[in-house]
Amino acid sequence: MEFDLIHRHFATPFSALAQANGGTVIAGIGDDCAALRPAANHVLYVSTDTLVESVHFFTTDVPAVVGWKSLVSNLSDLAACGANPLGFTLNLSLPHVEEAWLASFSSGLLEAAAQYNCPLVGGDTTSAGTNLLKTISITVFGQAVGTHTGFHRSLARADDEVWVSGTPGLARLGLLLEYQCRGQLDRCCEPSSLQRVEALLGVLPEALKNSACQALQRPLPRLELGQRLHGVARACLDLSDGLSGDLLHITKASNLRAVLSLTALQALWLRKWPELSEHIDADSLLETLVFTTLEGGDDFELCWTCPSGQRAAKVAAGVAQSCVGKLEAGEGVWLMQHQDSEPIRLESRSYVHFSQGLT
Amino acid sequence: MEFDLIHRHFATPFSALAQANGGTVIAGIGDDCAALRPAANHVLYVSTDTLVESVHFFTTDVPAVVGWKSLVSNLSDLAACGANPLGFTLNLSLPHVEEAWLASFSSGLLEAAAQYNCPLVGGDTTSAGTNLLKTISITVFGQAVGTHTGFHRSLARADDEVWVSGTPGLARLGLLLEYQCRGQLDRCCEPSSLQRVEALLGVLPEALKNSACQALQRPLPRLELGQRLHGVARACLDLSDGLSGDLLHITKASNLRAVLSLTALQALWLRKWPELSEHIDADSLLETLVFTTLEGGDDFELCWTCPSGQRAAKVAAGVAQSCVGKLEAGEGVWLMQHQDSEPIRLESRSYVHFSQGLT
């Protein structure tokens, strides 16, 4: 949800409404999920997303991949709240009925639904009128057990460690490879970094390429990890917009600054590509890897903060987890390049819709 | 949701999924709302709708009216299930940011939200890419108290009476007036009935005109009535597609036929327009009124069935209610023109999207 636009037009009466409704609403606009408490000991989580053809997915994308990702991106929001899926609704606005597209799209969508026990419970399919692009909206519902009411972004504290699952940025690497295939690498790279990115992609091992394409085309929602973070994490979100951009949400809500460790981020990549350390250009390649992927989203890995020194509370959930930074007094997201150097501030260039209209 | 398309592509694994999810799903695709039972004694209702500019609303419509109706059409689905609103999500796909449109749209939307205690809890606003038409998706959540699990369409029984609230078709009358204003009456009338409809609109009293425009532009969700129907109604739905079309859903799901009484339907209109009975063309005008409005939707009045002879169970809810027919063995929706005549079968021409693609 684009904050400025939404807050300007839709958010003002929220607190009044939340109160009017018997205090049912615990969290509304602004977190990964809304949280409602319809009954004691029961928290309902809701998340919704719209995907527009050519804006959020390529017209040439395999429809089954679009279907899988449409649901997974919403399931990932539930994961970031530590909630379990209950079901989802689907709204499709279609220029015309394309049986082949629908068959493929639904196969990917329903495969994710089956895999994560999240049944399609309703929806609406309408003609798009003279619109030529498909529009897909999905709303997912989930619940958390007991008294868990989510990991709000404002709950982070100074001295918290910043943890991530998997290798954030891996899907971005997949996207770079896809653009390279299309001969359009310049469309998702700054001109100044184009040459370095081309050099990087030229030496990527096949296994890492496959892993990056997998992360892009078939991301996994970290639902099990989200469950295990109950009682461990303070703030948590999913990396749909990239580490630097998403972490900024936590720092803003908690009035803190995040300092990421370049060494820790490099270690994530070395775990995926151990031979890199022996490469003659290892330092330069690693730097390119970290910087080009810091702002890349669509990973759906989780990022959370927790009190430092509790590494024993680290949770096993079939996915690697790493401490990549810490929170402290201040604002913004920073990167510490060396142990003793001053951190540099990262400007977020996470994907913003309507950027011209809003800024 | 368009049944054929949805069932072809999305519905097959539903029952399996519902079971997989621990029996949480009580009702899925096909009713006004999906119903989930996330916890004992708690039923969650979900309904969702997509509105596309030029398909579901006029580009020239007052945006506040579009906002009001967008939410009310979903609240009406909750009403038809006897559920109370908890909150809703909003997905907007916009060709560009139009501050004036957004300000008006949100004022109407949030007015309905405030009036019916249904806070906006989240959403997504995206660029529509090269699409030129706005797309609005709303998903609403509600709950019912105690053990009430909705009024399923399949629960109607032979000999049930068919009841309606208000004056179904009033919004259709408003639509006819609006098309007349635009000089486009032929767009929503059969050529064979155009002359009679023009004659009817020419003699409509101002009060009824106002009432019809009100029904079209500011329909009310019958939430209180829906609550009061607990223990009274068997099957219930809201008249979003018109009496003849919506009643067909009940008859199909319950394997029965509905026989509407022309006399009872005429009585509804005479209640709104008592002087009509003294008009020289009273019979012809009344017939035109009934037939042109039978297929008109967007009223959001409720239609329900209940055991006959229990008129004492009629519920007071600040809205007139009338018995307009009965159910019996057979199929389809029929109209009895006189006490002793054979009923005639009504063909539903309720609005169907993609009609060319689906049939």
XYZ file of C-alpha atoms in Angstrom:
718
model
C 0.000 0.000 0.000
C 1.479 3.320 -0.967
C 1.573 5.186 2.267
C 1.231 8.798 1.256
C -1.690 8.271 -1.055
C -3.491 5.953 1.319
C -2.939 8.092 4.363
C -4.060 11.173 2.526
C -7.360 9.707 1.440
C -8.235 6.679 3.467
C -6.518 6.512 6.822
C -7.770 9.451 8.837
C -10.811 7.940 10.497
C -9.099 4.616 11.183
C -8.526 4.918 14.927
C -12.061 6.155 15.468
C -13.433 3.238 13.480
C -11.264 0.725 15.271
C -12.654 1.949 18.572
C -16.195 2.016 17.271
C -15.967 -1.602 16.323
C -15.549 -2.738 19.909
C -11.764 -2.687 19.807
C -11.691 -5.545 17.326
C -8.892 -4.082 15.245
C -5.414 -4.621 16.695
C -3.398 -3.509 13.676
C -4.609 -1.879 10.513
C -3.003 -0.115 7.601
C 0.783 -0.188 7.510
C 1.919 -3.623 8.687
C 2.312 -6.707 6.523
C -1.066 -7.863 7.734
C -4.036 -6.304 9.431
C -4.849 -8.024 12.705
C -8.339 -8.288 14.140
C -9.446 -9.905 17.363
C -12.990 -11.092 16.688
C -13.009 -13.245 19.820
C -10.844 -13.761 22.877
C -7.725 -15.834 22.184
C -8.244 -15.517 18.482
C -6.367 -13.175 16.186
C -7.349 -12.935 12.537
C -4.679 -11.738 10.075
C -5.526 -10.350 6.664
C -3.237 -9.395 3.813
C -4.030 -8.311 0.274
C -2.117 -7.540 -2.911
C -2.890 -6.491 -6.455
C -0.777 -7.543 -9.422
C -1.167 -5.807 -12.756
C 0.172 -7.349 -15.957
C 3.295 -5.554 -17.249
C 3.596 -3.688 -13.930
C 4.063 -6.619 -11.532
C 4.605 -9.504 -13.920
C 5.684 -9.867 -17.531
C 3.063 -10.678 -20.143
C 5.467 -13.394 -21.252
C 5.808 -14.930 -17.766
C 4.681 -18.522 -17.453
C 1.153 -18.124 -16.000
C 1.728 -20.953 -13.497
C 4.662 -18.953 -12.080
C 2.445 -15.869 -11.800
C -0.199 -17.971 -10.030
C 2.295 -19.453 -7.574
C 3.850 -16.077 -6.771
C 0.494 -14.305 -6.451
C -0.500 -16.487 -3.530
C 2.982 -16.918 -2.052
C 3.522 -13.147 -1.783
C 0.421 -12.966 0.417
C 1.278 -16.097 2.395
C 4.640 -14.476 3.051
C 2.855 -11.586 4.771
C 1.137 -14.105 7.049
C 4.526 -15.709 7.737
C 5.925 -12.319 8.735
C 3.145 -12.091 11.341
C 3.671 -15.623 12.642
C 0.217 -16.587 11.386
C -1.105 -19.768 9.785
C -3.155 -19.619 6.563
C -6.929 -20.137 6.740
C -7.907 -19.388 3.142
C -7.880 -16.769 0.413
C -10.071 -14.972 -2.094
C -9.165 -14.231 -5.701
C -10.330 -11.338 -7.863
C -9.499 -11.470 -11.541
C -10.220 -8.735 -14.030
C -9.576 -10.107 -17.506
C -9.675 -8.441 -20.933
C -10.989 -11.708 -22.359
C -11.203 -15.356 -21.407
C -7.946 -17.136 -22.280
C -8.468 -20.745 -21.360
C -4.797 -21.673 -21.682
C -3.653 -18.794 -19.488
C -6.301 -19.565 -16.863
C -5.473 -23.271 -16.821
C -1.777 -22.565 -16.243
C -2.336 -19.699 -13.795
C -4.775 -21.723 -11.709
C -2.456 -24.748 -11.658
C 0.340 -22.672 -10.101
C -2.012 -20.878 -7.748
C -3.731 -24.023 -6.535
C -0.422 -25.847 -6.175
C 0.645 -23.193 -3.663
C -2.803 -23.362 -2.044
C -2.496 -27.118 -1.589
C 1.102 -26.980 -0.406
C 0.337 -24.431 2.309
C -3.182 -25.578 3.270
C -4.755 -22.353 2.136
C -8.009 -23.067 0.256
C -9.525 -20.693 -2.254
C -12.831 -19.799 -0.599
C -14.309 -17.220 -2.935
C -13.682 -14.516 -5.445
C -14.874 -12.567 -8.358
C -13.999 -12.716 -12.037
C -14.985 -9.766 -14.146
C -14.513 -8.411 -17.603
C -11.784 -5.776 -17.738
C -13.851 -3.680 -20.141
C -11.466 -1.972 -22.526
C -8.475 -2.503 -20.213
C -5.938 -4.619 -22.044
C -3.984 -5.836 -19.006
C -4.997 -8.490 -16.496
C -5.451 -7.414 -12.867
C -5.144 -9.970 -10.074
C -6.093 -9.226 -6.458
C -5.629 -11.780 -3.715
C -6.694 -11.449 -0.096
C -5.435 -14.035 2.348
C -6.642 -14.758 5.908
C -4.746 -16.430 8.663
C -4.730 -16.837 12.383
C -2.269 -17.205 15.170
C -2.667 -19.434 18.147
C -3.044 -18.219 21.697
C -2.119 -14.700 22.623
C 0.352 -13.983 19.817
C -0.613 -10.689 18.191
C 2.099 -10.336 15.582
C 5.551 -8.807 15.378
C 4.878 -5.120 14.973
C 7.420 -2.941 13.300
C 7.384 -0.550 16.208
C 8.443 -3.218 18.692
C 12.131 -3.226 17.755
C 14.518 -1.903 20.440
C 18.002 -0.428 20.461
C 20.679 -3.154 20.620
C 18.381 -5.668 18.920
C 20.121 -7.837 16.388
C 18.840 -7.923 12.816
C 18.355 -11.449 11.457
C 17.391 -12.730 8.034
C 16.427 -16.096 6.621
C 18.017 -17.549 3.477
C 19.920 -15.292 1.094
C 18.019 -12.003 0.667
C 18.646 -10.663 -2.828
C 18.762 -14.074 -4.466
C 15.540 -13.351 -6.400
C 17.068 -10.054 -7.515
C 20.008 -11.963 -8.898
C 17.485 -14.132 -10.746
C 15.836 -11.010 -12.137
C 19.208 -9.679 -13.363
C 19.810 -12.988 -15.132
C 16.350 -12.805 -16.716
C 16.932 -9.274 -17.976
C 20.335 -10.331 -19.261
C 18.646 -13.151 -21.220
C 16.317 -10.589 -22.762
C 19.248 -8.311 -23.607
C 17.713 -5.628 -21.361
C 20.113 -5.604 -18.434
C 20.288 -1.822 -18.637
C 16.617 -1.688 -17.611
C 17.281 -2.866 -14.078
C 20.815 -1.616 -13.479
C 22.212 1.822 -12.845
C 24.417 2.792 -15.848
C 27.351 3.191 -13.463
C 27.131 -0.417 -12.267
C 26.225 -2.090 -15.564
C 29.747 -3.171 -16.386
C 30.388 -4.647 -12.950
C 27.052 -6.508 -12.992
C 27.820 -7.948 -16.416
C 31.201 -9.132 -15.143
C 29.508 -10.732 -12.136
C 26.822 -12.523 -14.159
C 29.537 -13.763 -16.521
C 31.296 -15.753 -13.794
C 28.300 -16.975 -11.762
C 28.412 -20.752 -11.307
C 25.470 -22.695 -12.785
C 24.268 -23.871 -9.381
C 23.927 -20.309 -8.149
C 22.186 -19.272 -11.367
C 19.645 -22.058 -10.884
C 19.191 -21.164 -7.268
C 18.603 -17.498 -8.211
C 16.044 -18.397 -10.900
C 14.297 -20.686 -8.428
C 14.133 -17.871 -5.871
C 12.592 -15.601 -8.506
C 10.131 -18.038 -10.007
C 9.199 -20.199 -7.085
C 9.787 -18.305 -3.836
C 8.731 -20.050 -0.643
C 6.724 -18.376 2.099
C 8.528 -18.843 5.421
C 5.394 -19.901 7.283
C 7.074 -22.450 9.516
C 9.818 -20.013 10.452
C 7.207 -17.347 11.256
C 5.547 -19.750 13.675
C 8.846 -20.492 15.364
C 9.617 -16.830 15.838
C 6.802 -16.480 18.417
C 8.492 -15.362 21.609
C 11.808 -14.832 19.769
C 11.319 -11.919 17.368
C 10.254 -8.406 18.282
C 9.710 -6.823 14.860
C 9.443 -8.942 11.737
C 8.618 -8.420 8.080
C 9.054 -10.184 4.793
C 11.555 -8.914 2.269
C 9.213 -8.105 -0.576
C 10.938 -4.808 -1.391
C 14.547 -5.667 -0.538
C 16.581 -5.599 2.653
C 17.492 -1.899 2.631
C 13.963 -0.740 1.829
C 12.065 -3.084 4.114
C 14.409 -2.573 7.060
C 13.686 1.128 6.717
C 10.052 0.379 7.703
C 11.234 -1.078 11.004
C 13.651 1.762 11.718
C 10.959 4.358 11.002
C 8.315 2.650 13.125
C 10.758 2.088 15.981
C 12.691 5.369 15.725
C 16.019 3.612 15.430
C 18.777 3.142 12.907
C 19.874 -0.173 11.477
C 23.522 -0.844 10.816
C 24.117 -3.748 8.469
C 27.459 -5.546 8.423
C 29.024 -5.887 4.989
C 31.037 -8.832 6.262
C 27.888 -10.621 7.400
C 26.133 -9.930 4.092
C 29.158 -11.172 2.166
C 29.156 -14.310 4.291
C 25.580 -15.036 3.107
C 26.827 -15.067 -0.484
C 29.952 -17.026 0.281
C 27.723 -19.712 1.796
C 25.940 -19.962 -1.578
C 29.162 -19.659 -3.596
C 32.120 -20.908 -1.533
C 34.544 -20.974 -4.492
C 34.168 -17.213 -4.874
C 36.688 -16.564 -2.119
C 39.406 -18.038 -4.332
C 38.516 -15.879 -7.337
C 41.062 -13.265 -8.294
C 38.388 -10.540 -8.191
C 36.675 -11.906 -5.100
C 36.409 -8.563 -3.291
C 34.991 -6.680 -6.226
C 32.550 -9.466 -7.151
C 31.326 -9.795 -3.566
C 30.795 -6.057 -3.301
C 28.808 -6.048 -6.538
C 26.751 -9.006 -5.322
C 25.866 -7.309 -2.051
C 25.134 -3.872 -3.454
C 23.061 -4.946 -6.440
C 20.930 -7.266 -4.354
C 20.427 -5.088 -1.251
C 17.545 -3.311 -2.917
C 16.060 -6.362 -4.581
C 12.712 -7.652 -3.383
C 10.445 -10.581 -4.116
C 12.550 -12.930 -2.028
C 9.959 -13.368 0.627
C 12.687 -14.172 3.111
C 11.941 -12.930 6.630
C 13.839 -10.189 8.425
C 13.387 -9.844 12.170
C 14.922 -8.230 15.200
C 15.525 -9.871 18.558
C 17.433 -9.064 21.728
C 21.154 -9.555 21.274
C 23.022 -12.325 22.973
C 20.129 -14.777 22.721
C 21.669 -16.846 19.987
C 20.560 -19.922 21.854
C 16.999 -18.887 20.980
C 17.849 -19.230 17.314
C 15.129 -21.333 15.797
C 15.580 -24.333 13.542
C 13.066 -24.263 10.714
C 14.630 -25.909 7.693
C 16.096 -22.626 6.536
C 19.442 -20.942 7.214
C 19.306 -17.880 9.441
C 21.931 -15.215 9.877
C 22.529 -12.140 11.984
C 23.370 -9.352 9.534
C 23.286 -6.228 11.662
C 22.015 -4.432 14.728
C 19.748 -1.588 15.747
C 20.819 1.504 17.635
C 19.780 5.084 18.346
C 19.404 7.142 15.186
C 17.522 6.777 11.933
C 17.838 5.185 8.515
C 19.581 2.089 7.244
C 23.394 2.072 7.226
C 26.130 -0.240 6.117
C 29.349 -0.834 8.050
C 32.024 -1.737 5.493
C 34.785 -2.675 7.905
C 35.001 -3.435 11.587
C 36.366 0.000 12.464
C 34.969 2.187 9.697
C 32.134 4.672 9.943
C 28.875 3.255 8.531
C 27.610 4.757 5.264
C 23.940 5.544 4.821
C 22.003 3.529 2.248
C 19.365 5.361 0.282
C 16.369 3.181 -0.358
C 15.382 2.844 -3.949
C 12.817 0.159 -3.285
C 10.183 0.022 -5.940
C 7.649 2.791 -5.524
C 4.552 2.965 -7.701
C 3.259 6.304 -8.851
C 6.648 7.702 -7.941
C 6.065 10.676 -10.163
C 2.641 11.338 -8.762
C 3.648 11.057 -5.155
C 6.947 12.784 -4.833
C -17.955 -15.063 -9.380
C -18.773 -16.466 -12.760
C -19.487 -20.069 -12.061
C -18.488 -21.865 -15.216
C -15.142 -20.184 -15.568
C -14.306 -20.503 -11.903
C -15.390 -24.091 -11.617
C -13.485 -25.033 -14.721
C -10.200 -23.622 -13.504
C -10.235 -23.075 -9.791
C -12.792 -25.156 -7.946
C -11.771 -28.783 -8.389
C -9.480 -29.246 -5.410
C -11.697 -27.259 -3.060
C -13.206 -30.066 -0.998
C -9.830 -31.712 -0.605
C -8.304 -28.436 0.543
C -11.148 -27.730 2.930
C -10.536 -31.089 4.567
C -6.798 -30.622 4.594
C -7.178 -27.410 6.503
C -8.646 -29.169 9.530
C -12.251 -28.687 8.450
C -11.987 -24.931 8.865
C -13.938 -24.142 5.713
C -17.714 -24.412 6.119
C -18.731 -22.800 2.854
C -16.567 -21.809 -0.056
C -17.136 -20.755 -3.627
C -20.735 -20.214 -4.618
C -22.535 -18.565 -1.700
C -22.705 -14.842 -0.988
C -19.907 -15.290 1.518
C -17.349 -17.920 2.265
C -17.618 -19.160 5.836
C -14.667 -20.388 7.873
C -14.642 -21.699 11.408
C -11.197 -20.797 12.729
C -12.249 -21.567 16.312
C -15.185 -23.148 18.118
C -18.224 -20.877 18.329
C -16.725 -18.492 15.825
C -17.655 -18.268 12.176
C -15.748 -15.929 9.889
C -17.511 -14.712 6.746
C -15.638 -13.329 3.754
C -16.976 -11.689 0.628
C -15.161 -10.000 -2.224
C -16.060 -8.034 -5.338
C -14.264 -6.315 -8.189
C -15.629 -3.223 -9.907
C -14.184 -2.075 -13.218
C -14.802 1.426 -14.524
C -17.236 1.467 -17.473
C -18.190 -2.150 -16.739
C -19.600 -1.801 -13.207
C -19.823 1.947 -12.827
C -19.955 4.914 -15.181
C -16.844 7.041 -15.613
C -19.170 9.985 -15.009
C -20.593 8.584 -11.740
C -19.992 10.715 -8.670
C -16.947 8.990 -7.099
C -18.496 9.226 -3.612
C -21.442 7.170 -4.896
C -19.038 4.599 -6.340
C -17.226 4.481 -2.988
C -20.434 4.017 -0.997
C -21.741 1.297 -3.301
C -18.394 -0.538 -3.483
C -18.476 -1.235 0.230
C -22.254 -1.605 0.581
C -22.408 -4.328 -2.083
C -19.994 -6.379 0.013
C -21.692 -5.541 3.319
C -24.902 -6.748 1.717
C -23.314 -10.162 1.219
C -22.558 -10.250 4.941
C -26.168 -9.258 5.645
C -27.380 -12.148 3.508
C -25.385 -14.477 5.767
C -26.621 -12.923 8.991
C -23.102 -11.740 9.770
C -21.784 -8.558 11.370
C -18.951 -6.597 9.708
C -15.437 -6.790 11.177
C -13.461 -4.846 8.577
C -12.463 -4.696 4.929
C -9.506 -4.396 2.584
C -9.337 -2.228 -0.509
C -7.324 -2.810 -3.687
C -7.158 0.012 -6.185
C -5.502 -0.175 -9.560
C -5.349 3.335 -10.993
C -4.166 4.609 -14.381
C -2.907 7.716 -12.621
C -3.374 9.545 -9.333
C -6.457 11.766 -9.497
C -6.615 13.535 -6.158
C -10.153 14.833 -6.664
C -11.509 11.411 -7.622
C -9.738 9.757 -4.670
C -10.975 12.375 -2.214
C -14.577 11.897 -3.299
C -14.367 8.106 -3.628
C -12.819 7.724 -0.186
C -15.396 10.038 1.408
C -18.263 7.823 0.189
C -16.404 4.640 1.029
C -15.439 5.747 4.517
C -18.914 7.111 5.201
C -20.298 3.616 4.636
C -17.427 2.183 6.710
C -18.285 4.483 9.617
C -22.032 3.949 9.349
C -21.724 0.162 9.480
C -18.740 -0.137 11.844
C -16.554 -1.720 9.217
C -13.023 -0.246 9.368
C -10.621 -0.261 6.443
C -7.799 -2.452 7.734
C -5.479 -2.717 4.772
C -5.103 -2.733 1.047
C -2.971 -2.128 -1.925
C -2.857 0.709 -4.428
C -1.027 0.066 -7.658
C -0.422 1.675 -10.978
C -2.690 0.257 -13.667
C 0.149 0.299 -16.176
C -1.307 1.086 -19.584
C -4.829 0.142 -18.480
C -7.034 3.197 -18.817
C -9.837 2.092 -16.490
C -9.826 2.007 -12.698
C -10.231 -1.381 -11.005
C -11.553 -1.581 -7.445
C -11.508 -4.782 -5.391
C -12.979 -4.926 -1.917
C -12.874 -7.860 0.477
C -15.019 -7.690 3.587
C -14.874 -9.871 6.715
C -17.616 -10.464 9.199
C -18.651 -12.841 11.902
C -21.798 -14.297 13.325
C -22.450 -14.937 16.970
C -22.876 -18.351 18.492
C -23.608 -21.332 16.322
C -25.147 -19.552 13.334
C -23.415 -20.775 10.185
C -25.288 -18.835 7.510
C -28.363 -19.370 5.405
C -27.182 -21.694 2.674
C -28.934 -21.709 -0.647
C -29.386 -25.434 -0.457
C -31.351 -25.262 2.784
C -34.650 -24.159 1.217
C -37.474 -26.733 1.393
C -40.659 -27.378 -0.581
C -43.578 -25.320 0.748
C -41.232 -22.616 2.059
C -42.488 -19.108 1.521
C -40.308 -16.629 -0.402
C -39.906 -13.293 1.356
C -38.227 -10.064 0.326
C -37.328 -6.839 2.070
C -38.186 -3.406 0.668
C -39.116 -3.058 -2.984
C -36.824 -5.216 -5.124
C -36.351 -3.575 -8.504
C -36.411 -0.027 -7.143
C -32.737 0.495 -8.070
C -33.502 -0.819 -11.553
C -36.194 1.827 -11.844
C -33.551 4.363 -10.842
C -31.240 3.012 -13.534
C -33.985 3.342 -16.163
C -34.476 6.965 -15.089
C -30.736 7.576 -15.348
C -30.545 6.106 -18.846
C -33.597 8.169 -19.804
C -31.785 11.303 -18.612
C -28.854 10.382 -20.856
C -31.195 9.761 -23.796
C -30.012 6.120 -23.847
C -33.080 4.274 -22.596
C -32.763 1.820 -25.483
C -29.503 0.598 -23.945
C -31.208 -1.048 -20.985
C -34.619 -1.937 -22.429
C -35.733 -4.602 -24.856
C -36.925 -2.878 -28.048
C -40.316 -4.531 -27.549
C -40.844 -2.908 -24.155
C -39.280 0.491 -24.853
C -42.563 2.243 -25.554
C -44.245 0.896 -22.432
C -41.245 1.806 -20.247
C -41.250 5.338 -21.647
C -44.959 5.629 -20.853
C -44.311 4.383 -17.317
C -41.406 6.755 -16.633
C -43.536 9.613 -17.997
C -46.140 9.233 -15.267
C -43.955 8.280 -12.290
C -44.612 10.576 -9.323
C -41.644 12.642 -8.119
C -41.515 10.880 -4.758
C -41.102 7.487 -6.417
C -38.481 8.892 -8.787
C -36.492 10.166 -5.822
C -36.881 6.911 -4.007
C -35.674 4.997 -7.072
C -32.616 7.244 -7.507
C -31.840 6.852 -3.815
C -32.045 3.067 -4.131
C -29.616 3.202 -7.057
C -27.122 5.671 -5.645
C -27.247 4.963 -1.969
C -28.449 1.421 -1.377
C -28.485 0.206 2.218
C -27.084 -3.134 3.337
C -29.755 -4.979 5.336
C -27.358 -5.941 8.121
C -29.852 -5.592 10.957
C -32.453 -7.621 9.102
C -29.846 -10.326 8.377
C -29.176 -10.597 12.104
C -32.864 -10.909 12.880
C -33.309 -13.702 10.358
C -31.237 -16.099 12.511
C -33.587 -18.968 13.330
C -36.211 -17.662 10.903
C -34.780 -17.987 7.389
C -33.581 -21.196 5.758
C -31.999 -19.889 2.552
C -31.151 -16.222 2.119
C -29.349 -14.058 -0.416
C -29.099 -10.433 -1.392
C -30.676 -9.227 -4.598
C -27.603 -8.026 -6.399
C -28.643 -9.528 -9.723
C -32.425 -9.133 -9.535
C -35.215 -11.219 -8.032
C -35.657 -13.642 -10.935
C -31.933 -14.263 -11.368
C -31.000 -14.503 -7.707
C -33.935 -16.711 -6.780
C -32.727 -19.103 -9.465
C -29.597 -19.693 -7.332
C -31.775 -20.918 -4.451
C -33.943 -23.121 -6.667
C -30.880 -24.700 -8.279
C -29.102 -25.331 -4.989
C -32.260 -26.718 -3.357
C -33.660 -28.584 -6.399
C -36.990 -26.784 -6.212
C -39.011 -24.351 -8.230
C -40.055 -20.904 -7.064
C -43.464 -19.548 -7.968
C -43.749 -15.797 -7.574
C -47.151 -14.171 -7.194
C -47.778 -11.295 -9.592
C -50.395 -9.944 -7.190
C -47.865 -9.870 -4.345
C -45.226 -8.183 -6.516
C -47.759 -5.599 -7.671
C -48.678 -4.970 -4.038
C -45.048 -4.019 -3.352
C -45.263 -1.280 -5.973
C -48.717 -0.124 -4.897
C -47.281 0.386 -1.408
C -44.711 2.771 -2.937
C -47.234 4.371 -5.311
C -50.758 4.104 -3.869
C -52.312 6.545 -6.374
C -51.424 4.187 -9.205
C -54.498 2.055 -8.542
C -56.666 4.977 -9.636
C -54.774 5.518 -12.885
C -56.665 4.707 -16.063
C -53.829 2.442 -17.238
C -53.167 0.981 -13.812
C -53.011 -2.659 -14.958
C -50.649 -2.015 -17.828
C -48.388 0.284 -15.804
C -48.206 -2.186 -12.928
C -47.324 -5.010 -15.276
C -44.569 -2.929 -16.867
C -43.256 -2.005 -13.421
C -43.078 -5.614 -12.286
C -41.610 -7.070 -15.463
C -38.969 -4.430 -16.096
C -37.740 -4.573 -12.509
C -37.816 -8.337 -11.928
C -34.410 -8.695 -13.522
C -32.904 -5.576 -12.035
C -30.179 -5.916 -9.460
C -28.133 -3.632 -7.250
C -30.960 -3.275 -4.755
C -29.216 -5.173 -2.037
C -32.604 -6.078 -0.589
C -32.662 -9.533 0.995
C -34.645 -12.488 -0.310
C -35.150 -15.468 1.995
C -37.230 -18.575 2.382
C -38.875 -19.768 5.592
C -41.440 -22.376 6.563
C -44.953 -21.280 5.613
C -47.519 -20.381 8.205
C -44.962 -18.837 10.573
C -45.966 -15.286 9.877
C -45.722 -14.638 13.605
C -41.976 -15.116 13.213
C -41.876 -12.152 10.874
C -39.110 -9.925 12.078
C -39.298 -6.197 12.667
C -36.117 -4.508 11.459
C -37.017 -1.050 10.270
C -37.736 -2.301 6.772
C -40.926 -3.584 5.135
C -41.022 -7.299 4.403
C -43.351 -9.168 2.102
C -44.131 -12.720 1.108
C -43.966 -12.784 -2.692
C -44.090 -16.475 -3.516
C -43.440 -20.027 -2.497
C -41.230 -22.993 -3.270
C -42.404 -26.366 -4.538
C -41.172 -29.453 -6.369
C -39.761 -28.653 -9.790
C -37.146 -26.292 -11.131
C -36.729 -22.725 -12.301
C -38.406 -19.457 -11.361
C -42.041 -19.014 -12.359
C -44.652 -16.303 -12.140
C -48.307 -16.919 -11.293
C -50.283 -14.166 -13.015
C -53.695 -14.928 -11.507
C -54.965 -17.003 -8.636
C -56.094 -19.859 -10.899
C -53.774 -19.531 -13.889
C -50.848 -21.754 -14.749
C -47.519 -20.131 -13.794
C -45.273 -18.978 -16.637
C -41.550 -19.635 -16.537
C -39.254 -16.618 -16.261
C -36.015 -16.735 -18.171
C -33.216 -15.112 -16.230
C -31.385 -12.423 -18.055
C -29.415 -11.318 -15.025
C -26.215 -9.630 -15.968
C -23.569 -12.119 -17.009
C -20.009 -11.038 -17.745
C -18.112 -12.704 -20.535
C -21.473 -13.939 -21.782
C -20.004 -14.628 -25.182
C -17.017 -16.424 -23.798
C -18.932 -18.580 -21.384
C -22.010 -19.717 -23.201
